[in-house]
CSV table of C-alpha atoms in Angstrom, one decimal:
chain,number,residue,atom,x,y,z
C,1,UNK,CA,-4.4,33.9,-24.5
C,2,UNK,CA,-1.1,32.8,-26.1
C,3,UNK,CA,1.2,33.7,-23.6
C,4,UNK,CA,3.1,31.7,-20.8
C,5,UNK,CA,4.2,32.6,-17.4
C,6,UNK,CA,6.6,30.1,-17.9
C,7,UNK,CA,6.9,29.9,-21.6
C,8,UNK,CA,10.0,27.2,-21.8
C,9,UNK,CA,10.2,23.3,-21.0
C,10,UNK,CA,13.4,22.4,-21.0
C,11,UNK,CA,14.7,18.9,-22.3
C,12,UNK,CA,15.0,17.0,-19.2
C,13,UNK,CA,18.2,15.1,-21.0
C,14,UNK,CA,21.1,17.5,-19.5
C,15,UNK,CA,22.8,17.3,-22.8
C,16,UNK,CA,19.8,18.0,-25.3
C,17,UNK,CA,19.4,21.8,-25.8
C,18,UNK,CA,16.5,21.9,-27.1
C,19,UNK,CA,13.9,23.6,-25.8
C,20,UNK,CA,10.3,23.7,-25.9
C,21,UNK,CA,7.4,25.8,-25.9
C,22,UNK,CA,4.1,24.4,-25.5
C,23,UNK,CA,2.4,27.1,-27.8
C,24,UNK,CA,3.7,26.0,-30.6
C,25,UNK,CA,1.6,23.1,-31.3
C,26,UNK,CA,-1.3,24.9,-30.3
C,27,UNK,CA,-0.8,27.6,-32.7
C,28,UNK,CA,1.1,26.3,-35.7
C,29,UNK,CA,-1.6,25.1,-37.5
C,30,UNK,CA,-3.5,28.1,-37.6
C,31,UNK,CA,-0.2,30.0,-38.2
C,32,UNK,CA,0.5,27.9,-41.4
C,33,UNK,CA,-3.1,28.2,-42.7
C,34,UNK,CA,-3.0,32.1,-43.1
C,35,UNK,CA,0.8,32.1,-43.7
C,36,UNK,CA,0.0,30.5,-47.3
C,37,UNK,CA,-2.3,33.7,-48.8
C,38,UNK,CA,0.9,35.7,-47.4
C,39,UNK,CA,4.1,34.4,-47.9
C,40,UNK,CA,5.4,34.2,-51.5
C,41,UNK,CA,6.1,31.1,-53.7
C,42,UNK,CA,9.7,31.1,-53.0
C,43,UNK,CA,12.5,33.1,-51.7
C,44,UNK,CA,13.6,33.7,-48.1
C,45,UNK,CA,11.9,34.1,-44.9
C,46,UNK,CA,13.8,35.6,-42.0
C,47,UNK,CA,12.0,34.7,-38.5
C,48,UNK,CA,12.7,37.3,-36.4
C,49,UNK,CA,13.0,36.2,-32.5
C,50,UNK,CA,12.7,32.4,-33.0
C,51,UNK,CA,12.4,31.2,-29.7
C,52,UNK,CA,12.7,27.0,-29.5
C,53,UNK,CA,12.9,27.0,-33.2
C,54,UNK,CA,10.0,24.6,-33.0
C,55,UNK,CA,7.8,27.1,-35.4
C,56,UNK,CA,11.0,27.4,-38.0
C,57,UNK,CA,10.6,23.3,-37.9
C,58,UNK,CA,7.5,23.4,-38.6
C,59,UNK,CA,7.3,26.1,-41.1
C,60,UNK,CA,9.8,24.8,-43.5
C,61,UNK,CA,8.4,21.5,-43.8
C,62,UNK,CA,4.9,23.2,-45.0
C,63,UNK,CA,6.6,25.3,-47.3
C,64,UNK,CA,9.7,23.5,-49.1
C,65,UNK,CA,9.9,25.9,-51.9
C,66,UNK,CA,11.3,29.0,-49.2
C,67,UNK,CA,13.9,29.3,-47.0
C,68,UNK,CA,13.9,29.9,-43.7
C,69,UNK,CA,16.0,32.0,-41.8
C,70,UNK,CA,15.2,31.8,-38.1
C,71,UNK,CA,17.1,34.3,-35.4
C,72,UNK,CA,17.3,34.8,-32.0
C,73,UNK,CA,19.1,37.0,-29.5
C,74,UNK,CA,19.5,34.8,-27.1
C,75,UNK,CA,22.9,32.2,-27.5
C,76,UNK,CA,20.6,29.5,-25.6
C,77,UNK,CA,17.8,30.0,-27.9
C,78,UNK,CA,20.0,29.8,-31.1
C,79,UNK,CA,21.5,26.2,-29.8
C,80,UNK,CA,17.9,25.5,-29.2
C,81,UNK,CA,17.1,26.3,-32.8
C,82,UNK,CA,20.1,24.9,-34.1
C,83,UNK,CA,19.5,21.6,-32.5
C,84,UNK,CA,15.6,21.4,-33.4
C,85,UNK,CA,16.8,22.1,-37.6
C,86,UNK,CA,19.3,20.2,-37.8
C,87,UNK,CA,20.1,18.6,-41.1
C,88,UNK,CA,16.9,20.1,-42.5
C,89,UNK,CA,17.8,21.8,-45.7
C,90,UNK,CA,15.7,25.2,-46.3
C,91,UNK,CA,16.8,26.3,-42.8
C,92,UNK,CA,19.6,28.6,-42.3
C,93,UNK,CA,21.6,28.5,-39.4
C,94,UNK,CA,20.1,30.6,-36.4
C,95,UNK,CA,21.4,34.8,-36.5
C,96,UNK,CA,22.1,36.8,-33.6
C,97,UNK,CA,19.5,39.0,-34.3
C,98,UNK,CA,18.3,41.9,-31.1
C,99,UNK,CA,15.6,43.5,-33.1
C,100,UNK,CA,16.2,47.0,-31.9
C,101,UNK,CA,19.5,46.6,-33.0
C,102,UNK,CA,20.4,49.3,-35.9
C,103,UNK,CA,22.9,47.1,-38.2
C,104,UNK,CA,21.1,42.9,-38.5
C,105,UNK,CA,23.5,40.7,-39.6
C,106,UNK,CA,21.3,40.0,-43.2
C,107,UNK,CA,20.9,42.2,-45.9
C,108,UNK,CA,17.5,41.2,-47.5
C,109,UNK,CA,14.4,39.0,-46.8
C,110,UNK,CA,11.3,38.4,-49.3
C,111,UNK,CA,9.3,38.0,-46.3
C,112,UNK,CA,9.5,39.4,-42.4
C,113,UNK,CA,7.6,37.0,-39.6
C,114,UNK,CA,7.5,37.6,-35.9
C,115,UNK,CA,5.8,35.8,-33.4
C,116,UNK,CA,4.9,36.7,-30.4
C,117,UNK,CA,7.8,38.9,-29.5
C,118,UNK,CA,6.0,42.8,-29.8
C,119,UNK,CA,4.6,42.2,-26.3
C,120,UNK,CA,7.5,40.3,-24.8
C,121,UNK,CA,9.9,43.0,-25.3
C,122,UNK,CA,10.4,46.9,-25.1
C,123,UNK,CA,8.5,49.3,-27.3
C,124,UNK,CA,11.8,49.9,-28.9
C,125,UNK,CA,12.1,46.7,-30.4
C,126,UNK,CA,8.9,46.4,-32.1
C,127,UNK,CA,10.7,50.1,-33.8
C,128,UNK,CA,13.5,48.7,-34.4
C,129,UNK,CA,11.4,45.3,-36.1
C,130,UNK,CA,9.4,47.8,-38.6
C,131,UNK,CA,12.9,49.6,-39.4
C,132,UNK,CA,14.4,46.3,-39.9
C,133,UNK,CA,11.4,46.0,-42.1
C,134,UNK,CA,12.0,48.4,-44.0
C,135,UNK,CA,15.9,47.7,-45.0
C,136,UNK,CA,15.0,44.4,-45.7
C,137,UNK,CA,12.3,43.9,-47.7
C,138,UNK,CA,11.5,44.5,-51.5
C,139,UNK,CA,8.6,46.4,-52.8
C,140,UNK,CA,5.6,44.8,-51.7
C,141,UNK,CA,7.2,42.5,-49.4
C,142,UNK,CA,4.7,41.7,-46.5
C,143,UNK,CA,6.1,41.9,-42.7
C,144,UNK,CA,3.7,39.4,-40.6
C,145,UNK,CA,3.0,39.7,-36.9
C,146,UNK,CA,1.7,37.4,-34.6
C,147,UNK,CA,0.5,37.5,-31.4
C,148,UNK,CA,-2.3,39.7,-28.7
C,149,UNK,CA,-3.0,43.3,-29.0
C,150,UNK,CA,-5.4,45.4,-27.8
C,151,UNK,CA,-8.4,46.9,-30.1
C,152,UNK,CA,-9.7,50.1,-29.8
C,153,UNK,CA,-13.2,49.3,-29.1
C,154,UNK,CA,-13.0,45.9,-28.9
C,155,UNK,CA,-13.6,44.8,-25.5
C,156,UNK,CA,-9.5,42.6,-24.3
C,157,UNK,CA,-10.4,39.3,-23.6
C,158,UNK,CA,-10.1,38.8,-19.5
C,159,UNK,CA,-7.6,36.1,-20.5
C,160,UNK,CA,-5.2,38.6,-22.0
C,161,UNK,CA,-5.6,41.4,-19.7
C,162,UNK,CA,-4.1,38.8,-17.0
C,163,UNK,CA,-1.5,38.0,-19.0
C,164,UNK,CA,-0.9,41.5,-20.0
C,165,UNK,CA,-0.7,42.4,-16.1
C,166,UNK,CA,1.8,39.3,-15.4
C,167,UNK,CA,4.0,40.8,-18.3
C,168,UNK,CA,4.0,44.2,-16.9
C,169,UNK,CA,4.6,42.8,-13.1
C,170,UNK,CA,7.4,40.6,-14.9
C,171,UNK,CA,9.2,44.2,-16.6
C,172,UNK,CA,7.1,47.5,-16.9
C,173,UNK,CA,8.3,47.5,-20.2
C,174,UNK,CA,6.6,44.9,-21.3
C,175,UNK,CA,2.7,44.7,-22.5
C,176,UNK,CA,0.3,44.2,-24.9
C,177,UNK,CA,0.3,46.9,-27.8
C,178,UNK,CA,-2.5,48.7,-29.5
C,179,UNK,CA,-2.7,47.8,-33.2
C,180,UNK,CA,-3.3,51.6,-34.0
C,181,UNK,CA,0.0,52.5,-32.1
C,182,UNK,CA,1.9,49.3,-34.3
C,183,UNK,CA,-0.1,50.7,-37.5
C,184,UNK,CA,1.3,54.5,-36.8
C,185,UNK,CA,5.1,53.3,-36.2
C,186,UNK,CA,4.7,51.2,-39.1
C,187,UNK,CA,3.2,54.0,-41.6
C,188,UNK,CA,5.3,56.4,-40.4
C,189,UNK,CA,8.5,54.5,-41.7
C,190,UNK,CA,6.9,53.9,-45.4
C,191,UNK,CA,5.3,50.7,-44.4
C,192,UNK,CA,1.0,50.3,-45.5
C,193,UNK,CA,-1.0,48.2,-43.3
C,194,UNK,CA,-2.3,45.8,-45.3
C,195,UNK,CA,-4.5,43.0,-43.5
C,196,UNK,CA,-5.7,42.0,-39.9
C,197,UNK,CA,-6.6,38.8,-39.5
C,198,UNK,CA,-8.3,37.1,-36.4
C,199,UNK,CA,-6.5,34.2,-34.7
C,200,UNK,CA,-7.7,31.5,-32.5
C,201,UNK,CA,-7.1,32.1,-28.4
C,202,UNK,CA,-7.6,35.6,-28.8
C,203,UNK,CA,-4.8,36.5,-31.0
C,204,UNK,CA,-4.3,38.4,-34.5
C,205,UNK,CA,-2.4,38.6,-37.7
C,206,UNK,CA,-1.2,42.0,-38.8
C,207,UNK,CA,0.0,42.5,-42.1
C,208,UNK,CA,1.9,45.1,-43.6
C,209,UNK,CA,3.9,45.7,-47.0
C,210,UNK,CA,6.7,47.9,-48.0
């Protein structure tokens, strides 16, 4: 299980903004290591619900040649972000970026990532991701997804059906999703599924391309 209960530590330092989530350095690694069959050469990444900013960080120092456009929603996640990227110089400033939004304020990526935001949110944003998608990116262009879902017969580990009940106690809304009901949105807009990949801690990769 990726998820956290409590998924923030912040800086004890009142003035620091920077916040932290632990599941970054757990994760990254792996992260990076498929990210480099998927992502191309060069170009720009936009990062779709950010977070800390701790993954954009880490990202753009693995791959120099792309730059990296990390966005949030939230204004305290942005200073986060901000803060974390500073004077680092293949990362963009943070957007205000709600994913279900209609109208993002970018007109073009060569690559889409989002981590672990599909289950944190409302069904409506992971729609409004695979539209966002499909504005965005050129032919071929892969959208990359991160995070648990459920399988159909593939037994959820017990890890994530606890988190997945937290989540639903914390907003009904909320939840793991099923890849088939991701992969039907997603072809249903124009978009091909392209790859599944398994991730440590019970998480997967899903690809898919314009």
């Amino acid at each position: 299980m990726n998820g956290d209960p409590t998924p923030w530590i912040v800086a004890e330092d009142k003035g620091d903004v920077r916040k932290h989530a632990p599941a970054t350095l757990r994760n990254r690694e792996a992260i990076v290591a498929v990210l480099r069959d998927l992502l191309p050469e060069r170009g720009l990444v936009l990062e779709v619900a950010s977070g800390s900013g701790e993954h954009a960080v880490y990202f753009a120092a693995a791959f120099a040649d792309l730059t990296w456009q990390p966005s949030d929603p939230d204004a305290a996640g942005r200073a986060s972000i901000a803060s974390w990227s500073a004077g680092i110089p293949n990362i963009e400033p943070p957007l205000g970026i709600d994913a279900a939004a209609p109208i993002w304020p970018i007109d073009a990526a060569d690559a889409l990532l989002c981590i672990n935001m599909v289950h944190i949110s409302p069904w409506e944003a992971t729609l409004g991701l695979l539209d966002g998608a499909l504005r965005l990116l050129p032919p071929d262009g892969p959208l990359i997804l991160y995070g648990p879902y459920r399988r159909a017969d593939v037994p959820t580990a017990p890890s994530n059906e606890a988190f997945d009940h937290s989540l639903r106690e914390r907003d009904p809304r909320w939840g793991l999703r099923d890849v088939a009901d991701v992969t039907q949105a997603a072809q249903a807009r124009g978009l091909r599924f392209a790859r599944l990949i398994e991730m440590p801690a019970n998480n997967l990769m899903l690809v898919y391309r314009k």
